[in-house]
PDB file of C-alpha atoms (C1' of nucleotides) in Angstrom:
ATOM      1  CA  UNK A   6       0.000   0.000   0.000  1.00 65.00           C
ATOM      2  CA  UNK A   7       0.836   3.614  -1.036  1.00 81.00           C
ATOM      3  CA  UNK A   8       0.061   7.194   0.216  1.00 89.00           C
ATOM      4  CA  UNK A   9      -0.459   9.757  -2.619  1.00 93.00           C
ATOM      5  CA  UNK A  10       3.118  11.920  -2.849  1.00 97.00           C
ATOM      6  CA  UNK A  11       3.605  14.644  -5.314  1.00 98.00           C
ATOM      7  CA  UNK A  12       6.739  14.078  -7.243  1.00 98.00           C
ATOM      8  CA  UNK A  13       9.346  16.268  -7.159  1.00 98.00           C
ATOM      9  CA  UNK A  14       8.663  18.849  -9.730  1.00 97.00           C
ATOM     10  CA  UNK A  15       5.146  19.205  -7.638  1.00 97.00           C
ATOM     11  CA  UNK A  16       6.669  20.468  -4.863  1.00 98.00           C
ATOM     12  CA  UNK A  17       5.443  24.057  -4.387  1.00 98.00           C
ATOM     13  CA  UNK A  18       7.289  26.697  -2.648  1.00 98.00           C
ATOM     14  CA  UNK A  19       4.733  28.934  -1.013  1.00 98.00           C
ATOM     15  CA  UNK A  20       3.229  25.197   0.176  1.00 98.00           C
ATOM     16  CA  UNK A  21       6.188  24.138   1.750  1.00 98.00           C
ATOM     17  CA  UNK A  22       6.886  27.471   3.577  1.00 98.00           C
ATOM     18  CA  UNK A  23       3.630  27.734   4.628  1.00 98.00           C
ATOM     19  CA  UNK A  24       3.574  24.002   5.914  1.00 98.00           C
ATOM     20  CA  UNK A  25       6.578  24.612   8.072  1.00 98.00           C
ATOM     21  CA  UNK A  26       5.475  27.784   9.339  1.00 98.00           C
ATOM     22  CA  UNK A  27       2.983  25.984  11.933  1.00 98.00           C
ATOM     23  CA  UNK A  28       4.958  24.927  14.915  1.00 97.00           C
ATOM     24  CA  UNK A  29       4.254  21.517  15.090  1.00 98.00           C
ATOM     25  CA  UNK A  30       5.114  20.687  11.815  1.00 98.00           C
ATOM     26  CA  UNK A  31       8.352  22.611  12.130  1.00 98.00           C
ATOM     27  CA  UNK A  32       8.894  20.137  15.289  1.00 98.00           C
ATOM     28  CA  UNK A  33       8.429  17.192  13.454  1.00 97.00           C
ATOM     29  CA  UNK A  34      10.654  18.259  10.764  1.00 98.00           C
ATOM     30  CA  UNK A  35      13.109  19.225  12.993  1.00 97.00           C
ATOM     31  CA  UNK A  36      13.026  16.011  14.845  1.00 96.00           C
ATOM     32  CA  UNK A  37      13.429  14.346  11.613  1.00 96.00           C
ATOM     33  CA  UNK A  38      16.613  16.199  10.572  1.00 96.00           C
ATOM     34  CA  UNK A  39      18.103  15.637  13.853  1.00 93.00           C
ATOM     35  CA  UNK A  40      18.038  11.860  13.408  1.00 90.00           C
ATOM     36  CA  UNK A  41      19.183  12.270   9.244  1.00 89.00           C
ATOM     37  CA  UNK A  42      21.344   9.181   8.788  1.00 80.00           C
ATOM     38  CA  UNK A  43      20.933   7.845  12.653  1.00 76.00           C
ATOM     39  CA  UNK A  44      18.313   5.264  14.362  1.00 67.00           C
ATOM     40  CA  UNK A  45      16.197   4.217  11.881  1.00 65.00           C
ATOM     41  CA  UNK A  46      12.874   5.755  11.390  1.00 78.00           C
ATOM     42  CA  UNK A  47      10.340   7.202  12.949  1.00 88.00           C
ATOM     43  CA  UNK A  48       6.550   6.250  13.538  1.00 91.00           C
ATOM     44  CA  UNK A  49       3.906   8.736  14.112  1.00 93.00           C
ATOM     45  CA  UNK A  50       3.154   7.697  17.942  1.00 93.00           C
ATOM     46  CA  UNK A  51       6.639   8.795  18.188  1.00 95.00           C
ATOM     47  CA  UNK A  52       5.136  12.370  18.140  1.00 96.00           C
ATOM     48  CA  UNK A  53       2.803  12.435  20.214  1.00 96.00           C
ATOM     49  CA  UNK A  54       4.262  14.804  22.287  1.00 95.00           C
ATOM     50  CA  UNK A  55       3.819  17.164  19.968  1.00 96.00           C
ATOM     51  CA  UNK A  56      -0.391  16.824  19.790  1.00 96.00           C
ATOM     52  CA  UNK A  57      -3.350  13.994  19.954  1.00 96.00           C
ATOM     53  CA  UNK A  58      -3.670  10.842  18.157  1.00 96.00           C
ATOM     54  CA  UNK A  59      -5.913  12.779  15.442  1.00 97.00           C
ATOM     55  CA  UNK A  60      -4.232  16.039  15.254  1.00 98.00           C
ATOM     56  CA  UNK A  61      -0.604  14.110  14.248  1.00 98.00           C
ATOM     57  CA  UNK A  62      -2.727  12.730  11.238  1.00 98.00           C
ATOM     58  CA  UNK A  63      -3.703  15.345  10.203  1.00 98.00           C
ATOM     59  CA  UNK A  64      -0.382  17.690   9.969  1.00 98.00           C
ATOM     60  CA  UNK A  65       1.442  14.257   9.314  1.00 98.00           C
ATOM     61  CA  UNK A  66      -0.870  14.485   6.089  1.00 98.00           C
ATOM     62  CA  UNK A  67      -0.257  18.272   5.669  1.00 98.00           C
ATOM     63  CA  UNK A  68       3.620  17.227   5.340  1.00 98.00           C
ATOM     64  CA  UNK A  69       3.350  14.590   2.716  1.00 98.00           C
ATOM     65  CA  UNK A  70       1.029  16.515   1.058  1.00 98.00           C
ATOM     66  CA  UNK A  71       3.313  19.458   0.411  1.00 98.00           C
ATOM     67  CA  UNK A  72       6.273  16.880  -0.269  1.00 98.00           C
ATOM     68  CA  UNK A  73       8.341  17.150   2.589  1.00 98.00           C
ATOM     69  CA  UNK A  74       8.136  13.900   4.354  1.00 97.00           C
ATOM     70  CA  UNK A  75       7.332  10.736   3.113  1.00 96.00           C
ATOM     71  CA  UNK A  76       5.273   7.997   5.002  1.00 96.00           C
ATOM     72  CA  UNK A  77       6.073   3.871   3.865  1.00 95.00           C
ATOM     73  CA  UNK A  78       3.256   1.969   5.035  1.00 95.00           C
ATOM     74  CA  UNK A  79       4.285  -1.240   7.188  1.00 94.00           C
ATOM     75  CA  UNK A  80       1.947  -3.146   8.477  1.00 93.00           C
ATOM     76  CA  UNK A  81      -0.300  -0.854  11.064  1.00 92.00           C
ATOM     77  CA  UNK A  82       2.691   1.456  11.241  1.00 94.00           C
ATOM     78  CA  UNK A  83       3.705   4.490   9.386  1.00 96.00           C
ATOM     79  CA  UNK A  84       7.397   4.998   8.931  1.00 95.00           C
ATOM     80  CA  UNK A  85       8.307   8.914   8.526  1.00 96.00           C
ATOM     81  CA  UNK A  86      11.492  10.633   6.308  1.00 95.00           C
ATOM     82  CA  UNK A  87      12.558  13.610   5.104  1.00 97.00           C
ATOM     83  CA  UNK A  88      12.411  14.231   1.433  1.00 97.00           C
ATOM     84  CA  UNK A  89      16.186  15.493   1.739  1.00 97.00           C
ATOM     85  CA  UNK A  90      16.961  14.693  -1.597  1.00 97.00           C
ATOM     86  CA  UNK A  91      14.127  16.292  -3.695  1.00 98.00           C
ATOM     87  CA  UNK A  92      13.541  19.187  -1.112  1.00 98.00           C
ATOM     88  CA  UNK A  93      17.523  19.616  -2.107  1.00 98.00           C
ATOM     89  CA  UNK A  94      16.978  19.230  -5.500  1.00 98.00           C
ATOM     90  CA  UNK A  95      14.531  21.354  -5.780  1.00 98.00           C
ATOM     91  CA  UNK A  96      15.325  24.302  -3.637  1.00 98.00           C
ATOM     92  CA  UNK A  97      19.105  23.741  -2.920  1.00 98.00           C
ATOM     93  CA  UNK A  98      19.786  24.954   0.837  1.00 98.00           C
ATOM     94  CA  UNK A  99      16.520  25.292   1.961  1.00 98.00           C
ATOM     95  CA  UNK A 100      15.653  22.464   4.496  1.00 98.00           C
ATOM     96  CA  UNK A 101      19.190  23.042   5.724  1.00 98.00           C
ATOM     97  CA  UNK A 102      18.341  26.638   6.442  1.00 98.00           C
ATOM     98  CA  UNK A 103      15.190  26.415   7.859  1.00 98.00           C
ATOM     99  CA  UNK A 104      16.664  23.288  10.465  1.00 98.00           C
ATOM    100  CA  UNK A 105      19.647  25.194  11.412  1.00 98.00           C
ATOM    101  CA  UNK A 106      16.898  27.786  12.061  1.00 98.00           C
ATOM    102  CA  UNK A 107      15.132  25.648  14.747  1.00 97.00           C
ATOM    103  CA  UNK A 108      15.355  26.413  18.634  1.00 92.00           C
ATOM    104  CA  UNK A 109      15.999  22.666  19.181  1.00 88.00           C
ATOM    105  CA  UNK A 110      15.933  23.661  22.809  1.00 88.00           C
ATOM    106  CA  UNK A 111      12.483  24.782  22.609  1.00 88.00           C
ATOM    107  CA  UNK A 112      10.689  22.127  21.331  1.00 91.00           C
ATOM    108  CA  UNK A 113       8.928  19.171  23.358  1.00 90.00           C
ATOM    109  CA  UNK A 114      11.433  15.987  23.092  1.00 91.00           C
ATOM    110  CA  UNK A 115      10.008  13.486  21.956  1.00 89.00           C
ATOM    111  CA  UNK A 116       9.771   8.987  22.202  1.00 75.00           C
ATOM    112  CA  UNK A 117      13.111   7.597  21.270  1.00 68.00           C
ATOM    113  CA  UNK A 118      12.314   4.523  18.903  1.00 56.00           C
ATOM    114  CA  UNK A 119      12.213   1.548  20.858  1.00 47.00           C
ATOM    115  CA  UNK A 120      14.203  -0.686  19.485  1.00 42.00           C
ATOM    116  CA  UNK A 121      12.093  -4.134  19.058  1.00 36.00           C
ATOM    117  CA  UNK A 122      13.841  -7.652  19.539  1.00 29.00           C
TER     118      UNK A 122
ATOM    119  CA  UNK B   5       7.313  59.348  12.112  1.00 66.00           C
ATOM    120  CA  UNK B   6       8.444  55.366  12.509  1.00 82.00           C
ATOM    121  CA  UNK B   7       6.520  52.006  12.154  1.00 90.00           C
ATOM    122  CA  UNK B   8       6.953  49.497  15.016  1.00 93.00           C
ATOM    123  CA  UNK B   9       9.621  46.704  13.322  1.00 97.00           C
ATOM    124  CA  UNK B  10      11.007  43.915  15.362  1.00 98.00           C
ATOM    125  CA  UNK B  11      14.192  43.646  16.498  1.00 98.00           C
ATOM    126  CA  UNK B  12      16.943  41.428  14.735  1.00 98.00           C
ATOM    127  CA  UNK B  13      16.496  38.442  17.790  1.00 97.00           C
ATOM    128  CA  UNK B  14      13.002  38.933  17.825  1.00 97.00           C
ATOM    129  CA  UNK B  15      12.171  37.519  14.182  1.00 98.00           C
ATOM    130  CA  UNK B  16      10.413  34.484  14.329  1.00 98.00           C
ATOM    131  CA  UNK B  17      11.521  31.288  11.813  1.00 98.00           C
ATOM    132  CA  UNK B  18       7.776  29.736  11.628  1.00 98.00           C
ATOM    133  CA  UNK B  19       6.205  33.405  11.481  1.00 98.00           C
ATOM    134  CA  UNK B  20       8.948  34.153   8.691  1.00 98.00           C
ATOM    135  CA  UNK B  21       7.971  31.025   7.165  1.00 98.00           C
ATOM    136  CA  UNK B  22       4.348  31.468   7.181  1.00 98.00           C
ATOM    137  CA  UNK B  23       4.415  34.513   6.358  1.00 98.00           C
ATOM    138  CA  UNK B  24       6.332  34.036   3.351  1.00 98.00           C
ATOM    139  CA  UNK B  25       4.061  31.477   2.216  1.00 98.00           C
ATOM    140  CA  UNK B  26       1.233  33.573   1.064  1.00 98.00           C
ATOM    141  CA  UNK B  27       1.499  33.974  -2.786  1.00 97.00           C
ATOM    142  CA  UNK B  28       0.972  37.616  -2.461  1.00 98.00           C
ATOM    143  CA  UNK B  29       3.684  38.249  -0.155  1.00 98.00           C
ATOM    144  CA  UNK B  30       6.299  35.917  -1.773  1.00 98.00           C
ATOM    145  CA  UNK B  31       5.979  38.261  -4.454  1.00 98.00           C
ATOM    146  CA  UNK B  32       6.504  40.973  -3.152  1.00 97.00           C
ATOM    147  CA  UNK B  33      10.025  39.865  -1.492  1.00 97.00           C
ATOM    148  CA  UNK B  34      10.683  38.639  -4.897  1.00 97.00           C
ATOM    149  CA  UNK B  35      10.278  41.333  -6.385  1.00 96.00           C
ATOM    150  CA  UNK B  36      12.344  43.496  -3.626  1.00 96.00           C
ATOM    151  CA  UNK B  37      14.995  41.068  -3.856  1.00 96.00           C
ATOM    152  CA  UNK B  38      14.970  41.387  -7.366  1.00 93.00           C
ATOM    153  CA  UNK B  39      15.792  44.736  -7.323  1.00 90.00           C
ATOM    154  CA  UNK B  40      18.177  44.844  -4.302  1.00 89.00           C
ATOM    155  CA  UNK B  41      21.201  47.213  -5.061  1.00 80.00           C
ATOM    156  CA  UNK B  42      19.239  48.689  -8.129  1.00 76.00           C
ATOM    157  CA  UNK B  43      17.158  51.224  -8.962  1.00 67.00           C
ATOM    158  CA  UNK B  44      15.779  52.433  -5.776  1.00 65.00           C
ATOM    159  CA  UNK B  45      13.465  51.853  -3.441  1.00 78.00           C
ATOM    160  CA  UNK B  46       9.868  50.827  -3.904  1.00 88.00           C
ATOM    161  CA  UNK B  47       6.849  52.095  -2.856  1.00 91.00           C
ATOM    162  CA  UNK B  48       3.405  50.557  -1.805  1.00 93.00           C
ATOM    163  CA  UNK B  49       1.849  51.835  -5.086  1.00 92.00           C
ATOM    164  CA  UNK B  50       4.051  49.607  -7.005  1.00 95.00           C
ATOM    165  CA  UNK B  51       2.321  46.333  -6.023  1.00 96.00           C
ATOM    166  CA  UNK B  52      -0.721  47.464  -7.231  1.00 95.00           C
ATOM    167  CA  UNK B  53      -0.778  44.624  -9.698  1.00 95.00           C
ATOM    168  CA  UNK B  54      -0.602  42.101  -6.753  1.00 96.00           C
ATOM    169  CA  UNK B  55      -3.714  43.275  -5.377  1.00 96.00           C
ATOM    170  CA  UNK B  56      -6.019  46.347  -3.958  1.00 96.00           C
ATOM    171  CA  UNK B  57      -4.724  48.742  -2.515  1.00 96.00           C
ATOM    172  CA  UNK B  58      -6.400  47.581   1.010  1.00 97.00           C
ATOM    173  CA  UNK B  59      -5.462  44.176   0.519  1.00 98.00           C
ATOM    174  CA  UNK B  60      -1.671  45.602  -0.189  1.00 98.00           C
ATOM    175  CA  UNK B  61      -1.505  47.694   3.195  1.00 98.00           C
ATOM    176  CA  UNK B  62      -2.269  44.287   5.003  1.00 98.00           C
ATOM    177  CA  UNK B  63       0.027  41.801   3.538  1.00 98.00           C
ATOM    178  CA  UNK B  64       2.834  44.629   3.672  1.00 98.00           C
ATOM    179  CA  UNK B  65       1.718  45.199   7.415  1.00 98.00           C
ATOM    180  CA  UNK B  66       2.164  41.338   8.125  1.00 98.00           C
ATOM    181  CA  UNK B  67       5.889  41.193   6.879  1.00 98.00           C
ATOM    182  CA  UNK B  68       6.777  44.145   8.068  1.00 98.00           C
ATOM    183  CA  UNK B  69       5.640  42.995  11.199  1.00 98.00           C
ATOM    184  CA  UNK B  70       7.520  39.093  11.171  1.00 98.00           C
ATOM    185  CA  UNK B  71      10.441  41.261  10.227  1.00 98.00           C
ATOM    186  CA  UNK B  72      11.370  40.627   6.492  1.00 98.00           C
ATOM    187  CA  UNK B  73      10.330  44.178   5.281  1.00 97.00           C
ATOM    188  CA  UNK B  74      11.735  47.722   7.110  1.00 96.00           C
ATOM    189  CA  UNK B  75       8.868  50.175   5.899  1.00 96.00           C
ATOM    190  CA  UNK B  76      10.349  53.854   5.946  1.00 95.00           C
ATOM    191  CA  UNK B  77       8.062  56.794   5.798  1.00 95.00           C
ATOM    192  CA  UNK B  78       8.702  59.505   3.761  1.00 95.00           C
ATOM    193  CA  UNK B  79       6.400  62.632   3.532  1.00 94.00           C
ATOM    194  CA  UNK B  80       2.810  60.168   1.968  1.00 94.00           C
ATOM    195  CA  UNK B  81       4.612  57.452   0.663  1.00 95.00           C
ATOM    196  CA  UNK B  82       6.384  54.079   2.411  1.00 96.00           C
ATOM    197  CA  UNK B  83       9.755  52.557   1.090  1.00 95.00           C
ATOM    198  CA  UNK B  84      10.159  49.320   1.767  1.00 96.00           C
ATOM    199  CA  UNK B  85      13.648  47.421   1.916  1.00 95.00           C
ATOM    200  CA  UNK B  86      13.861  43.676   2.405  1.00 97.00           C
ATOM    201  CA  UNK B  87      15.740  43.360   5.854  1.00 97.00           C
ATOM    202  CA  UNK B  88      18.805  41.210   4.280  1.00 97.00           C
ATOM    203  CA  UNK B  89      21.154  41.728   6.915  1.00 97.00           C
ATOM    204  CA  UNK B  90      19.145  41.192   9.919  1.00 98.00           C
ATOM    205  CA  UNK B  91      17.738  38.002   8.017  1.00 98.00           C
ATOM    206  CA  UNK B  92      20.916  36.778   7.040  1.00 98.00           C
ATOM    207  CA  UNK B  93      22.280  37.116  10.577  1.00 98.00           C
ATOM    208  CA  UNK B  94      19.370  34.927  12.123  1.00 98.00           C
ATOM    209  CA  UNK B  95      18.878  32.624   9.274  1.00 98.00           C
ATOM    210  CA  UNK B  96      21.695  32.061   7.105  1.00 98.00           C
ATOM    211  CA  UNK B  97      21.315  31.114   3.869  1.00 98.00           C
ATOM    212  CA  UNK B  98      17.327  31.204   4.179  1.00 98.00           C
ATOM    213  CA  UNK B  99      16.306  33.826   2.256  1.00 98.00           C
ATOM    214  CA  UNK B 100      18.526  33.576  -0.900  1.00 98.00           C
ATOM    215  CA  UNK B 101      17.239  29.521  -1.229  1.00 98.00           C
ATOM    216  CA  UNK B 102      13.446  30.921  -0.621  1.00 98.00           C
ATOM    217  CA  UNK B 103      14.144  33.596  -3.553  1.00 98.00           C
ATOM    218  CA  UNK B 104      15.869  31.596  -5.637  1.00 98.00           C
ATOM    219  CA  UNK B 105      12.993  29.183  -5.424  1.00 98.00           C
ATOM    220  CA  UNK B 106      10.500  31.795  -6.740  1.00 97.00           C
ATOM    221  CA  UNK B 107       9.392  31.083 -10.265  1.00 92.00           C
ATOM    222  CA  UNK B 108       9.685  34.980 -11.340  1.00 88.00           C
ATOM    223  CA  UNK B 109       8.253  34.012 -14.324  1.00 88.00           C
ATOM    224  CA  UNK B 110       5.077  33.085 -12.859  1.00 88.00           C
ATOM    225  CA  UNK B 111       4.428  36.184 -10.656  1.00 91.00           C
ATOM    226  CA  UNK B 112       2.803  39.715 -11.618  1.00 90.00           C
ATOM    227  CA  UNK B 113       5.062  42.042 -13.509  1.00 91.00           C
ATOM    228  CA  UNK B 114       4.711  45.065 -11.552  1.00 89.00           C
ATOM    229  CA  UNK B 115       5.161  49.287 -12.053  1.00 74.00           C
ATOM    230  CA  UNK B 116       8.706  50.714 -12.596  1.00 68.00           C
ATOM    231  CA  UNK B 117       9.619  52.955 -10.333  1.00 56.00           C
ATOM    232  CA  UNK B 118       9.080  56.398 -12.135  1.00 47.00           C
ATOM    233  CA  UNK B 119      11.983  58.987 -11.436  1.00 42.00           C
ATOM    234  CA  UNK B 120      11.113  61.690 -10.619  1.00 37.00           C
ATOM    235  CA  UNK B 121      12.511  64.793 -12.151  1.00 29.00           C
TER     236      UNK B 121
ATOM    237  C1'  DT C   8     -11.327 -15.879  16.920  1.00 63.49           C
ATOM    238  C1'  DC C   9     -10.683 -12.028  19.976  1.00 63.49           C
ATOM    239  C1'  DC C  10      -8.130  -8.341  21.510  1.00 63.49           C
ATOM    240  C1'  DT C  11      -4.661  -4.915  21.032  1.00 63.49           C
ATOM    241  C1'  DT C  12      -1.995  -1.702  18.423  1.00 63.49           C
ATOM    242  C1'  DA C  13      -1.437   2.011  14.936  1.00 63.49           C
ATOM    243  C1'  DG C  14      -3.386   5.148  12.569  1.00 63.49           C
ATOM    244  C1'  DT C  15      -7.318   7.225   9.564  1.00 63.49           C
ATOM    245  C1'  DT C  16     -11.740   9.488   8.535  1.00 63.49           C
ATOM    246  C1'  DC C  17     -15.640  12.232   9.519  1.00 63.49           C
ATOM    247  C1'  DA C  18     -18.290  16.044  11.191  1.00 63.49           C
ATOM    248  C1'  DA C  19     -18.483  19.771  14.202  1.00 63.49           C
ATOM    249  C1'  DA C  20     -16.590  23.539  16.535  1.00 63.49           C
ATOM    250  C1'  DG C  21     -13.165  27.077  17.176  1.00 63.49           C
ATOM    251  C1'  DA C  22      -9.667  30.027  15.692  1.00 63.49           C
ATOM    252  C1'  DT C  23      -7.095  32.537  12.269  1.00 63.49           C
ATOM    253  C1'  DT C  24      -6.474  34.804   7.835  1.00 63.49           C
ATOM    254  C1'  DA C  25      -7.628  37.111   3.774  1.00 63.49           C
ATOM    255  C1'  DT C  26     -10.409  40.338   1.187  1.00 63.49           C
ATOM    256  C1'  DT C  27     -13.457  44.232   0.554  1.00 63.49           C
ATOM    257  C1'  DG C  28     -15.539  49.026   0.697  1.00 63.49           C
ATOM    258  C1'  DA C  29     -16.197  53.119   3.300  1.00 63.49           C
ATOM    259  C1'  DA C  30     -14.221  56.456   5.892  1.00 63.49           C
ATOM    260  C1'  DC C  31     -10.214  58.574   7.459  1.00 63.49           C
ATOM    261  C1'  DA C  32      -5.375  61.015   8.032  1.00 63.49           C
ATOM    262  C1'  DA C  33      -1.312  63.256   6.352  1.00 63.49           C
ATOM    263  C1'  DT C  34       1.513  65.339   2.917  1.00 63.49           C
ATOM    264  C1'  DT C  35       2.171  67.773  -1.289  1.00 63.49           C
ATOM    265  C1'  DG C  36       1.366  70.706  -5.224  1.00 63.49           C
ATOM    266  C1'  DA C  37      -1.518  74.157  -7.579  1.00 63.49           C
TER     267       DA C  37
ATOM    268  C1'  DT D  19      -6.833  77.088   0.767  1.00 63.49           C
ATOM    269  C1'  DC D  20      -8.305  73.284  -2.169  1.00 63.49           C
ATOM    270  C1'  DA D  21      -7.604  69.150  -4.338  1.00 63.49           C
ATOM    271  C1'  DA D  22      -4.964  65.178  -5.389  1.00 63.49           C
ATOM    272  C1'  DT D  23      -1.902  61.573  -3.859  1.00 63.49           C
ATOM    273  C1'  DT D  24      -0.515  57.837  -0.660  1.00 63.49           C
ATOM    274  C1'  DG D  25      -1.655  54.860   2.381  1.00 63.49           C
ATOM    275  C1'  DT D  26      -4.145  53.328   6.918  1.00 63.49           C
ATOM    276  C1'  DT D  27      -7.985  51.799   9.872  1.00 63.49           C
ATOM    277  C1'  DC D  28     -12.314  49.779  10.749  1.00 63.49           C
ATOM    278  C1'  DA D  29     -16.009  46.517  10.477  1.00 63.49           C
ATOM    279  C1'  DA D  30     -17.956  42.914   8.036  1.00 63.49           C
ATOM    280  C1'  DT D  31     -17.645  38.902   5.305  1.00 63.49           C
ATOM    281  C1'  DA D  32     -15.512  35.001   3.302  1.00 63.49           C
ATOM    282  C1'  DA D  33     -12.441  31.548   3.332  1.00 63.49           C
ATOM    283  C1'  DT D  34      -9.036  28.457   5.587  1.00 63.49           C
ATOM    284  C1'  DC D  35      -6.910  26.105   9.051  1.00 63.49           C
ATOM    285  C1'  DT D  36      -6.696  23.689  13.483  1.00 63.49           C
ATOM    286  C1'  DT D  37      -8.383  20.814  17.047  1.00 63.49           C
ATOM    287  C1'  DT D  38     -11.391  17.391  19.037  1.00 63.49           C
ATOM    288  C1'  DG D  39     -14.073  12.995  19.981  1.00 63.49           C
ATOM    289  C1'  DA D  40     -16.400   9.183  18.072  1.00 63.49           C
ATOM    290  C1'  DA D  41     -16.300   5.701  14.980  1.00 63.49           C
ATOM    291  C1'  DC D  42     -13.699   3.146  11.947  1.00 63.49           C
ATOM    292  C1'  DT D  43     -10.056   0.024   9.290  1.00 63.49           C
ATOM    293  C1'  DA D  44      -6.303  -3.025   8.992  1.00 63.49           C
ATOM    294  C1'  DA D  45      -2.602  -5.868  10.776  1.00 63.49           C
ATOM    295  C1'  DG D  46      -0.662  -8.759  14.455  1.00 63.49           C
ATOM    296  C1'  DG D  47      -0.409 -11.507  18.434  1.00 63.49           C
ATOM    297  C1'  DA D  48      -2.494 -14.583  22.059  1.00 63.49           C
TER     298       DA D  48
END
DNA sequence: TCCTTAGTTCAAAGATTATTGAACAATTGA
DNA sequence: TCAATTGTTCAATAATCTTTGAACTAAGGA
């Protein structure tokens, strides 16, 4: 099974800027980057220190929407990512500016993946 | 006579970033940036094409206020400036990747400025 | 099969934002 | 002084966005 994405070309900038400009959705994004590369990914109850069951949907949705995360489906779970590499393809320097941008220090921490046996 | 403008540490990334995702307002810093080191300032007039004059004094208020525009008041008219500096100093990098991500060719042509004799 | 886990969908309510016209204020030029 | 120019403020409307609880689906484990 497969969420709609847009592709890359899709990607709209006034979208994406106004997607990030909500503060939970800038967490999440920011939470994301922070773990670029690191301990696998991360599943939406991850977040919920960052908002209800329902509200995550629903800016979870707002992100793939505008192309800046994508969600694999896995059984029940939703596995979250970045879309580093067409967010940098597209608008070169961007994500990086806008992460380096984040208080980190301000923003709710949040479930460290439990890693299963 | 001065209009209230943020300081430099008070600009906000997720205001900056909602704020700058408004079509209308996108514009406009594209079309400031556009111009930046050229042929003068630019006054509200000049928008004109990106909306009434009402609607103009609003979305010029709103950056202004998230600190992206300094307004200066001169006898009836209002310069604006992008705020380069003081947006460069908080968020490196960000507003040259959000420019260069405008499609110019896609937004309203607007007035040259007239010189004046 | 039954229960739990993970997350979505829907409809309603609440909160913000955007857009408009009418009225206003201040400066400038005739 | 009078009129034109430049732009703001206000109140109302329209449009969007956010948040919530209840009900739901789908997969997994006991």
């Amino acid at each position: 099974m497969t969420l709609p994405h847009p592709t890359t070309d899709q990607i709209s900038l006034p979208l994406v800027l106004s997607v990030l400009g909500d503060p939970t959705r800038l967490a999440i994004v920011a939470h994301l980057a922070h773990r670029e590369g690191g301990k696998g990914r991360m599943n939406c109850s991850q977040f919920l220190a960052l908002g209800s069951k329902t509200n995550l949907s629903y800016h979870l949705a707002k992100l793939r929407e505008a192309g800046v995360t994508r969600t694999e489906v896995v059984g029940t779970q939703r596995f979250l990512t970045l879309r580093r590499e067409d967010l940098d393809q597209r608008f070169p320097g961007l994500l990086d500016s806008i992460v380096a941008g984040v208080e980190f220090a301000a923003i709710p921490k949040i479930e460290e993946s439990v890693e299963m046996a």
